[in-house]
């Protein structure tokens, strides 16, 4: 192994989110994790294991430790590595043999990617989030629309987003078929990084920021493809089908396949609706769910939990709806507890779990039963993704929260909020009256950092 | 990767076409966490049949598999190649291979040689009438020799060169050691390293319990 000092391991996909202090019940998972631990020990790789405050989903752990920085090349054997692009890093998922190649050589042979600029102009309407932006983008360009491209998200609406919200967008680049997504680093990025354990300090910090500021596309840069969206047109988005591109505004109705002109899409829609158990033409708002899952590398960060808590606080859960809240990392859990969010979730009747991928992919015991329907803040609604026969609607954290209250797919606009409540207050800022003691949020897992990439431009 | 120039070993006639990856290695074996030790998995369904070619003494130690067209179709699992190699095969000859299988073979040092179907028939005849016949596969000349015949086979130039030199992808990249080291030397000192580890104070994480 060439560079243990540029490598990190964490435990996330199949770790339990309950009873983490007991031996893992599932034998295959236990064996896999034991093997990972043994390998990490043998090769001197830093690992954050279950029970460690820095354990969690790799795409949260890298940023929270300050290991994910602008200008790096970050790879990991997981497709949602695109998340780290939010920092202006080139970050993408790789396969098993490629992981081996990186561990042995700290490089990867690659063909150059094509470039696509996705500009989101203007301001997001209240109650809409970065999740709605990315669901709308995927609905627009399709799940294959980004194939072969690295996407750069830009424009006023993107610049106004927090790091957490940027990560949500870059995370789902892969659902548009793209290899990676990125956002130019700016003051928001630097503010997030400053003071994190692995962020540069003192003079190094100044040198780093000076360099990081250069990591942006030229004003006259030409892209292989361009997409433009107006943020003002967006509203809360939900998926109705079995791929992330089958999404619509929540105010729409379930599509009627007979009305779809394209024969392939029509057949796909028919099949999706059958699997999802949805009647054509029914308002999406009337769709009843059994489970609300709030978590994953897409939306399991502190801001997501804060905005959910703000909605749930003092309200009542819909009967018969199971609500699972799973922080993306143990540090996020600690932070949420320090802010009292866990009490809000528990009072509401939600389950407050330990960190991990959990019901995002149902590789641990957190699964949907056959035919069960979820509103999920994760990123994939494939057949059986959250459990065999499970039906997934991808939603933003705000929609998930409103859905947990009403029991049907809902947004803030559907809640009985006093007339004078400003929807913009349901954001990711801390709740009133709580102090964030000691640390702020997030900490890392398997990631390079600055690996030289052969045959791709000046990556530095 | 081991260099491959000339290999001589017992030829095994596999008179079947469309041998897909599920037949080469069924999915149940993919849960293993190792990358070796798949010899028992190779053709596992067929190996229960006493008349299967690898169950006959003359062929048991075979290392050159002569198969029907479209060998290795189906999934992309690299395990198919691992299983063949673990069993002891160094070469598979067929008139057509599935693309991904051929690619995976090249990466793992298994020669997937394309031989005209009429030559495959000739080889089958020799191997079946004289079980245990050794076959010599010469990658330099790109020829297969068995008994009294010598026939040509095809592998693309790049794969051939890599096999002859014994270079896997990693080996190839490591030929650029100097450039990699030079690049690494330019890494700014403030850039992050995972080691030594830095983090916030560790705090006890309370285990969540089932609520019902
Ligand atoms: S949370 Fe889901 S998408 Fe993210 S890394 Fe885990 S399994 Fe993959």
XYZ file of C-alpha atoms and ligand atoms in Angstrom:
680
model
C 0.000 0.000 0.000
C 1.519 3.262 -1.133
C 0.002 5.976 1.034
C -1.726 4.961 4.255
C -1.303 8.580 5.296
C -3.740 9.653 2.580
C -6.283 6.961 3.253
C -9.170 6.677 5.637
C -11.658 3.946 6.485
C -14.989 4.105 8.244
C -17.826 1.708 8.892
C -21.141 2.696 7.410
C -23.065 0.566 4.929
C -23.989 -2.456 6.978
C -23.517 -1.289 10.523
C -26.534 -1.543 12.802
C -28.115 1.662 14.109
C -29.321 0.022 17.318
C -27.393 -1.802 20.026
C -24.068 -0.784 18.567
C -22.309 -1.822 21.748
C -23.321 -5.461 21.218
C -21.739 -7.882 18.738
C -23.257 -7.389 15.268
C -26.033 -9.928 14.917
C -25.795 -10.425 11.148
C -22.954 -12.822 10.497
C -21.984 -11.603 7.017
C -21.900 -7.993 8.171
C -19.890 -8.868 11.227
C -17.384 -10.785 9.130
C -17.072 -7.971 6.613
C -16.477 -5.418 9.324
C -14.022 -7.668 11.160
C -12.122 -8.073 7.891
C -12.044 -4.341 7.330
C -10.706 -3.794 10.842
C -8.053 -6.469 10.426
C -6.949 -5.051 7.073
C -6.828 -1.523 8.427
C -4.682 -2.716 11.324
C -2.359 -4.702 9.046
C -1.715 -1.838 6.654
C -1.819 0.991 9.147
C -4.937 2.620 7.745
C -6.840 4.949 10.012
C -10.280 3.578 10.688
C -13.297 4.982 12.483
C -15.174 2.054 13.911
C -18.607 1.692 15.344
C -18.759 3.474 18.681
C -16.035 5.976 17.725
C -17.207 9.594 17.718
C -15.888 9.988 14.179
C -17.651 6.938 12.768
C -20.351 7.538 10.212
C -21.108 7.678 6.526
C -17.875 8.323 4.686
C -19.350 11.266 2.776
C -20.048 13.048 6.021
C -16.920 11.966 7.847
C -14.465 13.331 5.208
C -15.955 16.831 5.254
C -16.494 16.994 9.008
C -12.851 16.161 9.771
C -11.779 18.826 7.307
C -10.064 16.186 5.176
C -12.157 16.985 2.137
C -10.681 20.185 0.754
C -10.831 22.145 -2.494
C -8.554 20.975 -5.278
C -8.133 17.431 -4.029
C -8.945 14.286 -5.898
C -11.078 12.098 -3.694
C -12.018 8.535 -4.529
C -13.862 5.863 -2.623
C -15.513 2.577 -3.470
C -18.911 4.191 -3.331
C -20.757 6.018 -6.072
C -21.894 8.879 -3.867
C -18.318 10.025 -3.428
C -19.489 12.815 -5.738
C -20.651 14.477 -2.497
C -17.142 15.773 -1.810
C -17.328 17.820 -5.034
C -19.257 20.389 -3.011
C -15.839 21.594 -1.801
C -14.447 22.049 -5.297
C -12.708 18.673 -5.127
C -12.789 16.203 -8.001
C -14.512 13.323 -6.257
C -15.964 10.167 -7.698
C -16.817 6.569 -6.911
C -14.667 3.692 -8.184
C -14.930 -0.104 -8.455
C -13.129 -2.817 -6.491
C -10.178 -3.214 -8.886
C -9.781 0.531 -9.041
C -9.701 0.763 -5.267
C -6.921 -1.815 -5.328
C -5.120 0.216 -7.972
C -5.340 3.357 -5.882
C -4.188 1.645 -2.708
C -1.176 0.241 -4.543
C -0.211 3.251 -6.645
C -2.125 6.295 -5.348
C -3.115 6.954 -8.966
C -5.796 5.956 -11.429
C -5.571 5.832 -15.205
C -8.558 7.789 -16.510
C -9.882 9.185 -19.735
C -10.784 12.879 -19.471
C -14.395 13.641 -18.556
C -16.738 15.904 -20.470
C -17.978 19.029 -18.727
C -21.517 20.235 -18.109
C -22.476 23.516 -16.491
C -25.750 23.550 -14.594
C -26.707 27.072 -13.712
C -29.454 27.697 -11.178
C -30.359 31.366 -11.346
C -32.257 33.454 -8.830
C -33.528 32.677 -5.366
C -35.167 29.525 -4.066
C -38.753 29.997 -2.880
C -39.291 29.437 0.881
C -39.859 25.808 1.793
C -37.780 24.526 -1.109
C -34.311 23.145 -0.601
C -31.253 21.956 -2.449
C -32.836 18.495 -2.574
C -35.640 19.950 -4.669
C -33.075 21.556 -6.973
C -31.303 18.292 -7.641
C -34.500 16.251 -7.993
C -35.714 18.821 -10.514
C -32.405 18.687 -12.392
C -32.515 14.887 -12.604
C -36.151 14.937 -13.699
C -35.083 17.370 -16.411
C -31.936 15.758 -17.771
C -32.821 12.168 -16.923
C -30.906 9.469 -15.097
C -28.572 9.105 -18.070
C -28.332 12.834 -18.852
C -25.021 13.288 -17.117
C -23.274 10.220 -18.473
C -19.605 10.876 -19.168
C -19.784 14.330 -17.625
C -18.569 16.070 -14.560
C -21.261 18.578 -13.613
C -20.474 22.022 -12.307
C -23.334 23.601 -10.380
C -23.299 27.369 -10.372
C -25.473 30.448 -10.335
C -26.952 32.580 -7.596
C -29.112 29.879 -6.027
C -26.099 27.585 -5.690
C -23.866 30.308 -4.280
C -26.481 31.018 -1.607
C -26.481 27.427 -0.371
C -24.746 26.248 2.771
C -22.083 23.524 2.526
C -24.538 20.923 3.740
C -26.998 21.879 1.038
C -24.253 21.882 -1.601
C -23.260 18.406 -0.535
C -26.836 17.237 -1.056
C -26.735 18.425 -4.668
C -23.294 17.060 -5.513
C -24.196 13.795 -3.782
C -26.959 13.109 -6.275
C -24.929 13.949 -9.411
C -24.487 10.226 -9.812
C -28.277 9.806 -10.027
C -28.139 11.934 -13.172
C -25.566 9.472 -14.525
C -22.646 11.865 -13.995
C -19.347 10.675 -12.594
C -18.930 13.695 -10.407
C -20.431 17.053 -9.532
C -18.659 20.088 -8.234
C -19.140 23.598 -6.948
C -16.480 26.288 -6.993
C -15.135 26.950 -3.496
C -15.948 30.327 -1.973
C -16.221 31.964 1.450
C -18.979 29.548 2.440
C -16.567 26.686 1.796
C -13.719 28.324 3.687
C -15.944 29.185 6.655
C -17.026 25.552 6.864
C -13.457 24.280 6.769
C -11.890 26.771 9.120
C -11.015 25.228 12.470
C -11.815 21.653 11.454
C -9.278 19.129 12.714
C -7.443 18.682 9.411
C -7.873 22.175 8.021
C -4.660 24.144 7.582
C -3.836 26.699 10.257
C -2.098 30.067 10.520
C 0.007 30.957 7.502
C -0.855 27.650 5.912
C -4.500 28.620 6.063
C -3.802 31.850 4.200
C -1.769 30.045 1.552
C -4.489 27.471 1.171
C -7.275 30.012 0.794
C -5.261 31.957 -1.739
C -4.879 28.805 -3.804
C -8.450 27.662 -3.272
C -9.764 30.953 -4.617
C -8.199 30.154 -7.966
C -10.217 26.956 -8.276
C -13.108 28.267 -10.326
C -14.108 28.115 -13.937
C -13.089 31.091 -16.040
C -15.903 33.470 -16.851
C -15.593 32.609 -20.515
C -15.111 28.893 -19.960
C -16.748 26.678 -22.551
C -18.572 23.551 -21.467
C -19.512 20.514 -23.491
C -23.105 21.013 -22.374
C -25.098 23.597 -20.437
C -28.359 23.456 -18.514
C -30.099 26.449 -16.970
C -32.820 26.413 -14.308
C -34.678 29.235 -12.633
C -34.809 28.693 -8.889
C -37.987 30.749 -8.624
C -39.826 28.097 -10.665
C -38.983 25.344 -8.229
C -41.254 23.860 -5.601
C -40.930 20.833 -3.368
C -40.243 17.800 -5.532
C -41.021 14.164 -4.932
C -40.395 11.040 -6.966
C -43.337 8.868 -7.953
C -41.468 6.075 -9.754
C -38.565 3.703 -9.389
C -35.696 5.854 -10.549
C -34.645 9.295 -9.315
C -35.552 10.846 -12.671
C -39.222 9.956 -12.214
C -39.990 13.019 -10.123
C -42.592 15.773 -10.143
C -43.541 18.822 -8.096
C -45.529 17.708 -5.068
C -48.501 19.711 -6.345
C -48.752 17.477 -9.420
C -50.678 14.257 -9.928
C -49.292 10.792 -10.443
C -48.618 10.630 -14.201
C -51.041 8.880 -16.507
C -48.959 6.524 -18.654
C -51.485 6.573 -21.489
C -50.703 10.273 -21.898
C -46.958 9.730 -22.283
C -45.986 10.004 -25.932
C -42.620 8.240 -25.830
C -43.255 4.492 -25.959
C -40.263 3.523 -23.812
C -41.105 6.071 -21.148
C -44.723 4.977 -21.203
C -43.796 1.366 -20.559
C -41.310 2.412 -17.875
C -43.970 4.543 -16.195
C -46.511 1.709 -16.302
C -44.057 -0.677 -14.744
C -43.011 1.863 -12.119
C -46.584 2.655 -11.120
C -47.383 -1.001 -10.819
C -44.419 -1.573 -8.560
C -45.194 1.549 -6.563
C -48.872 0.595 -6.214
C -50.005 4.003 -7.456
C -53.131 4.883 -9.437
C -52.542 7.165 -12.428
C -53.896 10.685 -11.988
C -54.098 10.649 -8.189
C -52.756 13.814 -6.546
C -49.316 13.091 -5.089
C -50.459 14.881 -1.939
C -52.969 12.086 -1.308
C -50.365 9.333 -1.306
C -50.223 7.760 2.154
C -46.911 6.577 3.544
C -46.021 4.025 6.237
C -42.514 5.142 7.017
C -40.573 8.392 6.981
C -36.806 7.983 6.803
C -34.668 10.994 7.589
C -30.973 10.304 7.093
C -28.348 9.125 4.552
C -25.332 10.819 2.986
C -27.782 13.007 1.072
C -29.745 14.491 3.967
C -28.505 13.195 7.299
C -26.463 16.246 8.262
C -26.929 18.607 11.173
C -28.758 21.226 9.098
C -31.172 18.626 7.829
C -31.888 17.480 11.347
C -32.336 21.045 12.541
C -34.796 21.922 9.828
C -36.756 18.728 10.472
C -36.789 19.404 14.203
C -38.130 22.906 13.612
C -41.065 21.491 11.713
C -41.778 18.651 14.121
C -41.404 20.644 17.306
C -44.665 20.725 19.252
C -46.563 18.894 16.519
C -48.066 15.465 16.464
C -47.052 12.495 14.384
C -49.589 10.970 12.028
C -50.939 7.744 13.450
C -49.354 4.522 12.190
C -46.444 6.286 10.567
C -43.032 5.062 11.611
C -40.416 7.815 11.661
C -36.743 6.947 11.657
C -34.128 9.651 12.192
C -30.578 8.467 11.498
C -27.718 10.951 11.696
C -25.035 10.668 9.011
C -22.269 10.417 11.580
C -21.746 9.974 15.286
C -20.582 13.595 15.533
C -23.764 14.771 13.902
C -25.631 12.719 16.483
C -23.670 14.323 19.316
C -24.244 17.755 17.899
C -27.955 17.145 17.523
C -28.138 15.895 21.099
C -26.215 18.906 22.328
C -28.831 21.084 20.661
C -31.707 19.091 22.100
C -32.938 17.892 18.737
C -33.122 14.291 19.895
C -35.688 15.255 22.522
C -37.823 16.895 19.850
C -37.659 13.771 17.691
C -38.469 11.458 20.568
C -41.348 13.622 21.819
C -42.729 13.521 18.335
C -42.612 9.735 18.368
C -39.680 9.272 16.030
C -36.896 6.723 16.532
C -33.518 8.291 17.129
C -30.758 6.004 15.922
C -26.997 5.661 15.782
C -25.157 6.794 12.651
C -24.891 4.840 9.404
C -26.471 4.234 5.992
C -29.403 2.472 7.595
C -32.590 2.411 5.556
C -30.984 4.194 2.620
C -30.081 0.779 1.267
C -31.453 -1.698 3.738
C -28.195 -3.583 4.110
C -28.642 -3.591 7.875
C -31.867 -4.540 9.666
C -33.508 -1.163 8.903
C -35.732 -2.163 6.019
C -39.169 -1.654 4.536
C -41.491 -4.635 4.530
C -42.857 -5.734 1.128
C -45.443 -3.228 -0.107
C -44.541 -0.649 2.544
C -44.238 2.907 1.341
C -41.676 5.439 2.537
C -40.955 9.094 2.169
C -37.177 9.062 2.309
C -34.556 11.778 2.314
C -32.062 9.391 0.675
C -31.048 9.272 -2.975
C -32.254 6.054 -4.632
C -35.781 4.815 -5.146
C -34.880 1.668 -7.093
C -37.084 -1.375 -6.694
C -36.273 -3.068 -3.417
C -33.620 -0.492 -2.465
C -34.993 0.001 1.045
C -36.103 -3.601 1.477
C -37.622 -6.227 -0.778
C -40.892 -4.935 -2.249
C -40.500 -1.573 -0.475
C -41.768 1.566 -2.222
C -39.674 4.703 -1.935
C -40.529 8.341 -2.565
C -37.477 10.579 -2.499
C -38.125 13.856 -0.734
C -36.406 16.762 0.982
C -36.092 16.847 4.779
C -38.848 19.489 4.962
C -41.215 17.341 2.923
C -40.276 14.329 5.038
C -41.120 16.249 8.198
C -44.435 17.548 6.895
C -45.262 14.025 5.686
C -44.555 12.597 9.116
C -47.145 14.991 10.520
C -49.865 14.479 7.921
C -49.249 10.883 6.929
C -49.460 11.696 3.230
C -46.805 13.275 1.022
C -46.875 16.902 2.140
C -44.948 20.124 2.212
C -44.805 22.967 4.722
C -47.618 24.662 2.803
C -49.931 21.801 3.809
C -49.363 22.284 7.520
C -51.613 24.440 9.681
C -49.020 27.047 10.351
C -50.142 30.325 11.874
C -50.530 32.857 9.102
C -47.594 34.927 10.225
C -45.053 32.133 10.206
C -42.301 32.782 7.776
C -41.390 29.596 5.931
C -37.823 30.750 5.538
C -37.294 30.135 9.251
C -37.422 26.381 8.653
C -33.849 26.383 7.576
C -30.759 24.655 8.888
C -29.806 27.308 11.404
C -29.713 26.278 15.069
C -32.971 26.352 16.985
C -33.549 29.331 19.212
C -32.150 29.068 22.681
C -29.580 26.376 22.082
C -25.906 26.797 22.241
C -23.631 24.587 20.222
C -21.126 23.551 22.829
C -17.567 22.669 22.051
C -17.638 21.558 18.497
C -19.710 22.125 15.445
C -21.133 19.180 13.736
C -19.313 17.109 11.482
C -15.962 14.623 11.282
C -14.065 11.322 8.161
C -13.450 7.730 6.358
C -11.878 6.260 3.026
C -10.599 9.002 0.938
C -7.512 10.080 -0.888
C -6.386 13.266 -0.733
C -4.403 14.690 -3.463
C -3.752 11.630 -5.437
C -1.941 12.317 -8.634
C -4.180 11.375 -11.512
C -2.374 10.217 -14.599
C -3.637 11.556 -17.906
C -6.062 14.115 -16.581
C -5.247 17.809 -16.684
C -3.369 19.688 -13.960
C -5.151 18.280 -10.920
C -2.518 19.264 -8.441
C 1.521 -10.468 -12.643
C 3.447 -13.490 -13.831
C 4.883 -13.270 -17.345
C 3.277 -15.468 -19.959
C 5.229 -16.563 -22.989
C 4.734 -20.249 -23.697
C 2.570 -22.594 -21.692
C 2.202 -26.344 -22.050
C -0.480 -28.237 -20.174
C -3.271 -30.743 -20.445
C -6.050 -29.621 -22.764
C -9.669 -29.889 -21.624
C -12.383 -30.083 -24.282
C -15.538 -28.269 -23.149
C -18.049 -28.946 -25.889
C -20.525 -26.278 -24.906
C -21.355 -22.896 -26.319
C -22.564 -19.855 -24.378
C -20.918 -20.861 -21.153
C -22.144 -17.909 -19.094
C -20.641 -16.505 -15.936
C -23.319 -18.106 -13.768
C -22.205 -21.492 -15.073
C -18.570 -20.626 -14.548
C -19.281 -19.475 -10.997
C -22.760 -19.227 -9.439
C -23.690 -16.046 -7.586
C -23.766 -17.744 -4.179
C -19.973 -17.797 -4.207
C -19.734 -14.022 -4.661
C -20.431 -13.297 -0.985
C -16.963 -14.457 -0.029
C -14.690 -11.716 1.043
C -11.565 -13.254 -0.438
C -10.207 -12.995 -3.920
C -8.704 -16.448 -4.115
C -9.763 -19.956 -3.284
C -12.560 -20.186 -5.818
C -11.387 -23.451 -7.361
C -14.262 -25.352 -5.783
C -16.725 -22.898 -7.282
C -15.637 -23.356 -10.875
C -18.420 -24.971 -12.927
C -19.829 -26.038 -9.553
C -23.189 -27.244 -10.897
C -21.561 -29.404 -13.551
C -18.981 -30.843 -11.201
C -21.731 -32.838 -9.466
C -22.078 -34.795 -12.698
C -19.567 -37.679 -12.754
C -19.415 -37.576 -16.556
C -18.388 -33.893 -16.588
C -15.047 -33.522 -18.273
C -13.169 -32.219 -15.224
C -14.337 -35.255 -13.266
C -12.413 -37.562 -15.568
C -8.931 -38.404 -14.421
C -7.234 -37.628 -17.693
C -8.433 -34.018 -17.634
C -8.381 -33.251 -13.925
C -5.068 -31.418 -14.082
C -6.043 -29.473 -17.187
C -4.738 -25.949 -17.687
C -5.869 -25.169 -21.246
C -9.624 -25.008 -21.666
C -10.959 -25.424 -25.207
C -14.548 -24.181 -25.174
C -17.413 -23.477 -27.554
C -18.321 -20.031 -28.880
C -19.464 -17.101 -26.694
C -17.593 -18.102 -23.597
C -18.054 -15.894 -20.530
C -21.287 -14.113 -21.341
C -23.501 -12.656 -18.606
C -22.402 -10.681 -15.603
C -19.258 -8.639 -15.214
C -18.078 -10.614 -12.199
C -14.303 -10.871 -12.127
C -14.856 -13.984 -10.024
C -15.354 -15.987 -13.233
C -11.738 -15.373 -14.158
C -10.525 -15.893 -10.603
C -12.263 -19.286 -10.445
C -10.669 -20.458 -13.701
C -7.255 -19.309 -12.542
C -7.657 -20.750 -9.062
C -8.513 -24.104 -10.585
C -5.280 -23.958 -12.553
C -6.280 -22.783 -16.012
C -3.830 -20.500 -17.758
C -5.557 -20.367 -21.131
C -9.090 -20.492 -22.486
C -9.550 -20.966 -26.222
C -12.848 -20.282 -27.966
C -14.027 -18.829 -31.231
C -15.802 -15.962 -29.484
C -15.635 -14.422 -25.988
C -17.920 -12.024 -24.167
C -16.223 -8.601 -24.087
C -16.186 -8.063 -20.362
C -14.910 -11.557 -19.709
C -12.103 -11.041 -22.197
C -11.224 -7.734 -20.580
C -11.232 -9.240 -17.103
C -9.037 -12.126 -18.299
C -6.440 -9.759 -19.651
C -6.358 -7.924 -16.339
C -5.869 -11.129 -14.383
C -3.298 -12.841 -16.599
C -5.557 -15.490 -18.094
C -5.027 -15.850 -21.860
C -8.347 -15.744 -23.702
C -7.288 -16.815 -27.187
C -9.653 -16.589 -30.123
C -9.348 -19.652 -32.345
C -11.395 -20.294 -35.519
C -14.282 -22.658 -34.818
C -12.972 -25.288 -37.287
C -9.668 -25.324 -35.425
C -11.545 -25.665 -32.124
C -13.220 -28.731 -33.630
C -9.819 -30.165 -34.558
C -8.526 -29.584 -31.045
C -11.620 -31.145 -29.505
C -11.133 -34.236 -31.635
C -7.534 -34.678 -30.533
C -8.304 -34.041 -26.860
C -11.252 -36.400 -26.871
C -9.597 -39.267 -28.728
C -6.373 -38.969 -26.745
C -7.403 -37.740 -23.300
C -4.573 -36.099 -21.425
C -2.899 -34.699 -24.535
C -0.811 -31.644 -23.746
C -1.415 -28.434 -25.593
C 1.257 -25.808 -26.090
C 0.128 -22.214 -26.277
C 2.796 -19.876 -27.615
C 1.910 -16.254 -27.004
C 4.965 -14.993 -28.829
C 3.991 -16.718 -32.052
C 0.276 -16.726 -31.225
C -0.023 -20.433 -32.040
C -1.601 -23.452 -30.398
C 0.082 -26.814 -30.853
C -1.412 -30.214 -29.973
C -0.424 -33.621 -31.290
C 0.248 -33.066 -34.982
C -1.522 -29.781 -35.533
C -0.548 -26.183 -35.038
C -3.213 -23.503 -35.398
C -3.110 -19.740 -34.925
C -4.992 -17.824 -32.243
C -5.697 -14.161 -31.757
C -5.245 -11.818 -28.819
C -5.032 -8.081 -29.317
C -1.566 -6.556 -29.402
C -1.934 -4.553 -26.235
C -3.118 -7.474 -24.126
C -0.420 -9.696 -25.620
C 2.269 -7.181 -24.774
C 1.015 -6.865 -21.212
C 0.875 -10.614 -20.741
C 4.321 -11.117 -22.255
C 5.751 -8.455 -19.973
C 3.742 -9.733 -17.017
C 2.217 -6.325 -16.414
C -1.099 -5.895 -14.692
C -2.707 -2.475 -14.471
C -0.919 -1.831 -11.235
C 2.387 -3.037 -12.647
C 1.922 -0.761 -15.633
C 1.223 2.228 -13.484
C 4.205 1.471 -11.291
C 6.387 1.871 -14.367
C 5.615 5.543 -13.776
C 6.937 5.381 -10.199
C 9.307 8.252 -10.795
C 6.630 10.527 -12.161
C 4.297 9.623 -9.316
C 7.007 10.350 -6.761
C 7.884 13.599 -8.501
C 4.246 14.609 -8.429
C 3.919 13.709 -4.783
C 6.951 15.816 -3.960
C 5.075 18.887 -5.215
C 2.263 18.409 -2.721
C 1.930 21.506 -0.575
C 2.766 20.783 3.047
C -0.564 22.150 4.268
C -2.526 19.603 2.289
C -4.331 17.186 4.537
C -3.083 13.805 5.592
C -5.135 11.267 7.448
C -2.098 10.392 9.546
C -1.260 11.413 12.126
C -4.942 11.523 12.954
C -6.443 14.718 14.264
C -9.895 14.974 15.633
C -12.089 16.584 18.180
C -12.063 15.064 21.624
C -13.658 11.668 21.582
C -16.947 11.480 23.323
C -18.827 8.426 24.430
C -21.562 7.520 21.945
C -24.646 6.167 23.578
C -26.108 3.096 21.893
C -29.634 3.600 20.600
C -32.080 0.893 21.712
C -35.156 -0.485 20.027
C -38.197 1.580 20.990
C -40.723 -1.187 20.587
S -26.216 6.637 2.820
Fe -26.935 5.420 1.123
S -26.156 6.367 -0.689
Fe -25.038 7.170 1.033
S -23.176 5.953 1.169
Fe -24.731 5.032 2.488
S -25.780 3.550 1.217
Fe -24.641 4.852 -0.138
